[in-house]
């Protein structure tokens, strides 16, 4: 039997081969791991031209139509998760590439969101860094989140989970999204607000809607302008949901107290990005889904998916 080549992409932490048992397919597949992002679409096309199977991690490497066209040998692409906005589904179908995904166990983004809120309000990481640097006295005065209002944009599975955690900290929670109803808010046990009310009254606004054509720029300059000078914005969803330029200018002009951002229009975030120069923003490198348990789950299902594809029974097909 002819052996096929499998590329594991964007394994920044070099975890893929450690957390899953790839020996289940090693009799049929030669595996190559790519630990660094590709410098350009052309570099991706050149590096992947001889691979029949690709395992992609979330949206780290985009797969537009041009890349599918440049990979004539590609037969199977498995992405972590069951939704990947960076994949051109129609192009995959046109080039007869089988697209499959993996299912989540738990979503660790909600606890990360609360962690970012705590960092914004209590400066845990900043004080830790100062202590390690030899600073004798504390510098920052925190604020209490108990009794504060959290505005949740998007009350799906993740937004609801964040709401529950916030209520456990004694926060008042209100929510809004384009299709959200008062009835849904009542089910989750949070207050319903209009978009204008949410941005004007919330002490912290957190974003939890899915990226789509409808949600592009959902949080714009006018919304940021409505926020109180003492308010914070948290985005662990997707960068294009928030007007990134408007957010940058808002923070530069200190019109709000600060922001915590885990997602960016270009990832990894360029080293010269102006966000990195601000002292009122907490930056994390898209950590929302990055846990050992999560990677073990995704990579194990990729092994399972490749084995099933060889047997003519693809699992969790996307296209």
CSV table of C-alpha atoms in Angstrom, one decimal, residues 71-313:
chain,number,residue,atom,x,y,z
A,71,UNK,CA,-2.4,21.6,-3.5
A,72,UNK,CA,-3.5,19.1,-6.2
A,73,UNK,CA,-2.4,16.1,-4.0
A,74,UNK,CA,-4.6,17.1,-1.0
A,75,UNK,CA,-7.3,14.6,-0.3
A,76,UNK,CA,-8.3,15.1,3.3
A,77,UNK,CA,-8.2,18.1,5.6
A,78,UNK,CA,-9.2,17.8,9.3
A,79,UNK,CA,-9.6,21.0,11.3
A,80,UNK,CA,-9.9,21.3,15.1
A,81,UNK,CA,-13.5,22.2,15.9
A,82,UNK,CA,-16.6,21.9,13.7
A,83,UNK,CA,-16.4,25.5,12.4
A,84,UNK,CA,-13.4,27.2,10.8
A,85,UNK,CA,-14.0,30.5,9.1
A,86,UNK,CA,-10.6,30.4,7.4
A,87,UNK,CA,-11.6,27.4,5.2
A,88,UNK,CA,-13.2,27.9,1.9
A,89,UNK,CA,-15.8,25.1,2.0
A,90,UNK,CA,-16.8,25.5,-1.7
A,91,UNK,CA,-13.2,25.4,-2.9
A,92,UNK,CA,-12.6,22.2,-0.9
A,93,UNK,CA,-15.6,20.7,-2.6
A,94,UNK,CA,-14.6,21.9,-6.0
A,95,UNK,CA,-11.1,20.2,-5.6
A,96,UNK,CA,-12.7,17.1,-4.1
A,97,UNK,CA,-11.0,17.5,-0.7
A,98,UNK,CA,-12.8,15.8,2.1
A,99,UNK,CA,-13.2,18.3,5.0
A,100,UNK,CA,-13.7,17.0,8.5
A,101,UNK,CA,-13.6,18.5,12.0
A,102,UNK,CA,-13.3,17.5,15.7
A,103,UNK,CA,-15.7,18.0,18.5
A,104,UNK,CA,-15.1,20.0,21.7
A,105,UNK,CA,-15.1,18.4,25.1
A,106,UNK,CA,-15.4,21.6,27.2
A,107,UNK,CA,-14.9,25.1,26.0
A,108,UNK,CA,-12.2,26.8,28.2
A,109,UNK,CA,-12.8,30.2,26.8
A,110,UNK,CA,-15.3,31.2,29.5
A,111,UNK,CA,-12.8,30.8,32.4
A,112,UNK,CA,-10.2,32.7,30.4
A,113,UNK,CA,-12.7,35.5,30.0
A,114,UNK,CA,-13.1,35.7,33.8
A,115,UNK,CA,-9.4,35.6,34.2
A,116,UNK,CA,-9.0,38.5,31.9
A,117,UNK,CA,-11.6,40.4,33.8
A,118,UNK,CA,-9.7,39.8,37.0
A,119,UNK,CA,-6.5,40.9,35.4
A,120,UNK,CA,-8.0,44.1,34.2
A,121,UNK,CA,-9.6,44.9,37.6
A,122,UNK,CA,-6.9,43.5,40.0
A,123,UNK,CA,-3.7,43.6,38.0
A,124,UNK,CA,-2.5,40.2,39.1
A,125,UNK,CA,-0.1,39.6,36.3
A,126,UNK,CA,1.3,43.1,36.4
A,127,UNK,CA,2.0,43.0,40.1
A,128,UNK,CA,3.5,39.5,39.7
A,129,UNK,CA,5.9,40.8,37.1
A,130,UNK,CA,6.8,43.8,39.3
A,131,UNK,CA,7.6,41.5,42.2
A,132,UNK,CA,9.8,39.2,40.1
A,133,UNK,CA,11.5,42.4,38.9
A,134,UNK,CA,12.4,43.2,42.4
A,135,UNK,CA,9.9,46.0,43.1
A,136,UNK,CA,9.3,46.4,46.8
A,137,UNK,CA,5.8,47.9,46.9
A,138,UNK,CA,2.6,47.5,45.0
A,139,UNK,CA,1.7,50.0,42.3
A,140,UNK,CA,-1.9,49.3,41.2
A,141,UNK,CA,-5.1,49.8,43.1
A,142,UNK,CA,-7.7,47.2,42.0
A,143,UNK,CA,-11.5,47.5,41.8
A,144,UNK,CA,-14.0,45.0,43.0
A,145,UNK,CA,-16.2,43.3,40.5
A,146,UNK,CA,-18.9,42.2,43.0
A,147,UNK,CA,-21.8,44.5,42.3
A,148,UNK,CA,-20.5,45.7,39.0
A,149,UNK,CA,-22.5,45.2,35.7
A,150,UNK,CA,-21.2,42.8,33.1
A,151,UNK,CA,-22.6,43.4,29.6
A,152,UNK,CA,-22.5,40.2,27.5
A,153,UNK,CA,-22.7,40.6,23.7
A,154,UNK,CA,-24.0,37.2,22.6
A,155,UNK,CA,-25.9,34.8,24.9
A,156,UNK,CA,-25.2,31.4,23.3
A,157,UNK,CA,-23.5,28.5,25.0
A,158,UNK,CA,-20.3,30.5,25.7
A,159,UNK,CA,-22.0,33.8,26.7
A,160,UNK,CA,-24.3,31.9,29.0
A,161,UNK,CA,-21.4,30.1,30.7
A,162,UNK,CA,-19.6,33.4,31.2
A,163,UNK,CA,-22.8,34.9,32.6
A,164,UNK,CA,-23.1,32.1,35.2
A,165,UNK,CA,-19.5,32.5,36.3
A,166,UNK,CA,-19.9,36.3,36.6
A,167,UNK,CA,-23.0,35.9,38.7
A,168,UNK,CA,-21.0,33.6,41.0
A,169,UNK,CA,-18.7,36.6,41.6
A,170,UNK,CA,-21.7,38.7,42.5
A,171,UNK,CA,-21.9,40.6,39.3
A,172,UNK,CA,-25.1,42.0,37.7
A,173,UNK,CA,-25.3,40.6,34.2
A,174,UNK,CA,-27.1,42.1,31.2
A,175,UNK,CA,-27.0,40.9,27.6
A,176,UNK,CA,-27.7,41.9,24.0
A,177,UNK,CA,-27.2,40.5,20.5
A,178,UNK,CA,-29.1,41.1,17.2
A,179,UNK,CA,-31.5,38.2,17.7
A,180,UNK,CA,-31.6,38.0,21.5
A,181,UNK,CA,-35.0,38.0,23.2
A,182,UNK,CA,-36.0,38.9,26.7
A,183,UNK,CA,-37.3,35.3,27.0
A,184,UNK,CA,-33.9,33.9,26.4
A,185,UNK,CA,-32.4,36.3,28.9
A,186,UNK,CA,-34.9,35.1,31.5
A,187,UNK,CA,-33.9,31.5,30.8
A,188,UNK,CA,-30.3,32.3,31.6
A,189,UNK,CA,-31.2,34.5,34.5
A,190,UNK,CA,-29.7,37.8,33.2
A,191,UNK,CA,-31.2,41.1,32.3
A,192,UNK,CA,-32.1,42.1,28.7
A,193,UNK,CA,-30.7,45.3,27.3
A,194,UNK,CA,-30.7,47.2,24.1
A,195,UNK,CA,-27.3,47.6,22.4
A,196,UNK,CA,-27.2,51.2,23.4
A,197,UNK,CA,-28.2,50.5,27.0
A,198,UNK,CA,-25.6,47.7,27.3
A,199,UNK,CA,-22.6,49.8,26.2
A,200,UNK,CA,-23.7,52.9,28.1
A,201,UNK,CA,-24.3,51.2,31.5
A,202,UNK,CA,-22.0,48.1,31.7
A,203,UNK,CA,-18.8,48.3,33.7
A,204,UNK,CA,-17.3,45.5,31.6
A,205,UNK,CA,-18.4,44.5,28.1
A,206,UNK,CA,-17.5,41.0,26.9
A,207,UNK,CA,-17.9,39.7,23.3
A,208,UNK,CA,-19.3,36.2,22.7
A,209,UNK,CA,-20.9,36.1,19.2
A,210,UNK,CA,-19.8,33.9,16.3
A,211,UNK,CA,-18.0,35.6,13.5
A,212,UNK,CA,-20.1,35.9,10.4
A,213,UNK,CA,-20.9,38.4,7.7
A,214,UNK,CA,-23.6,39.8,10.0
A,215,UNK,CA,-21.3,40.2,13.0
A,216,UNK,CA,-18.4,41.9,11.1
A,217,UNK,CA,-17.8,45.2,12.8
A,218,UNK,CA,-20.7,44.6,15.2
A,219,UNK,CA,-19.0,46.6,17.9
A,220,UNK,CA,-18.1,49.9,16.2
A,221,UNK,CA,-16.8,53.3,17.1
A,222,UNK,CA,-20.2,54.6,18.2
A,223,UNK,CA,-20.6,51.7,20.7
A,224,UNK,CA,-17.1,52.3,22.2
A,225,UNK,CA,-18.0,56.0,22.5
A,226,UNK,CA,-21.0,55.1,24.6
A,227,UNK,CA,-18.9,53.2,27.2
A,228,UNK,CA,-18.1,54.9,30.5
A,229,UNK,CA,-14.6,56.2,31.1
A,230,UNK,CA,-14.3,53.7,33.8
A,231,UNK,CA,-15.4,50.7,31.7
A,232,UNK,CA,-13.5,47.8,30.2
A,233,UNK,CA,-13.9,45.8,27.0
A,234,UNK,CA,-13.0,42.1,26.7
A,235,UNK,CA,-12.8,40.2,23.4
A,236,UNK,CA,-12.1,36.5,23.3
A,237,UNK,CA,-14.3,35.9,20.3
A,238,UNK,CA,-12.9,37.1,16.9
A,239,UNK,CA,-11.1,40.3,16.1
A,240,UNK,CA,-13.3,41.5,13.2
A,241,UNK,CA,-16.3,41.6,15.4
A,242,UNK,CA,-14.8,44.7,17.0
A,243,UNK,CA,-13.6,47.7,15.0
A,244,UNK,CA,-9.9,47.2,15.8
A,245,UNK,CA,-8.8,50.6,14.6
A,246,UNK,CA,-11.5,52.3,16.7
A,247,UNK,CA,-10.6,50.3,19.7
A,248,UNK,CA,-6.9,51.3,19.3
A,249,UNK,CA,-7.8,54.9,19.1
A,250,UNK,CA,-10.2,54.7,22.0
A,251,UNK,CA,-7.4,53.2,24.2
A,252,UNK,CA,-4.7,55.6,23.0
A,253,UNK,CA,-7.0,58.5,23.9
A,254,UNK,CA,-7.9,56.7,27.2
A,255,UNK,CA,-11.6,57.2,26.6
A,256,UNK,CA,-12.2,53.9,28.5
A,257,UNK,CA,-10.3,52.4,31.4
A,258,UNK,CA,-8.9,49.5,29.3
A,259,UNK,CA,-9.4,46.3,27.4
A,260,UNK,CA,-8.3,42.7,27.3
A,261,UNK,CA,-7.9,41.1,23.9
A,262,UNK,CA,-7.2,37.5,23.0
A,263,UNK,CA,-7.9,37.7,19.2
A,264,UNK,CA,-6.4,39.9,16.5
A,265,UNK,CA,-6.9,40.7,12.9
A,266,UNK,CA,-3.4,39.3,12.2
A,267,UNK,CA,-2.2,36.4,14.2
A,268,UNK,CA,0.3,36.0,15.6
A,269,UNK,CA,0.2,39.6,16.6
A,270,UNK,CA,3.0,41.5,14.8
A,271,UNK,CA,5.8,42.5,17.2
A,272,UNK,CA,5.5,46.1,16.0
A,273,UNK,CA,1.7,46.3,16.5
A,274,UNK,CA,0.7,49.5,18.3
A,275,UNK,CA,-1.4,47.4,20.8
A,276,UNK,CA,1.9,46.3,22.3
A,277,UNK,CA,2.9,49.8,23.2
A,278,UNK,CA,-0.2,50.6,25.3
A,279,UNK,CA,-0.3,50.3,29.1
A,280,UNK,CA,-4.1,50.0,29.3
A,281,UNK,CA,-4.6,46.8,27.4
A,282,UNK,CA,-4.1,43.1,28.4
A,283,UNK,CA,-2.9,41.0,25.5
A,284,UNK,CA,-3.0,37.2,25.3
A,285,UNK,CA,-2.0,35.2,22.1
A,286,UNK,CA,-5.4,33.6,21.4
A,287,UNK,CA,-5.4,31.4,24.5
A,288,UNK,CA,-9.1,30.8,24.5
A,289,UNK,CA,-8.9,27.1,23.3
A,290,UNK,CA,-5.3,26.5,24.3
A,291,UNK,CA,-5.3,23.8,27.0
A,292,UNK,CA,-3.6,20.4,27.1
A,293,UNK,CA,-7.0,18.7,27.5
A,294,UNK,CA,-8.3,20.5,24.5
A,295,UNK,CA,-5.3,19.6,22.3
A,296,UNK,CA,-5.4,16.0,23.4
A,297,UNK,CA,-9.1,15.8,22.4
A,298,UNK,CA,-8.6,17.5,19.0
A,299,UNK,CA,-5.5,15.6,18.0
A,300,UNK,CA,-6.9,12.2,19.1
A,301,UNK,CA,-10.0,12.8,17.0
A,302,UNK,CA,-7.7,13.7,14.1
A,303,UNK,CA,-6.0,10.3,14.4
A,304,UNK,CA,-9.5,8.7,14.6
A,305,UNK,CA,-10.6,10.7,11.6
A,306,UNK,CA,-7.7,9.8,9.4
A,307,UNK,CA,-8.2,6.1,10.2
A,308,UNK,CA,-11.9,6.3,9.4
A,309,UNK,CA,-11.2,8.1,6.1
A,310,UNK,CA,-8.8,5.3,5.1
A,311,UNK,CA,-11.7,2.9,5.8
A,312,UNK,CA,-14.0,5.0,3.5
A,313,UNK,CA,-16.1,6.2,6.5
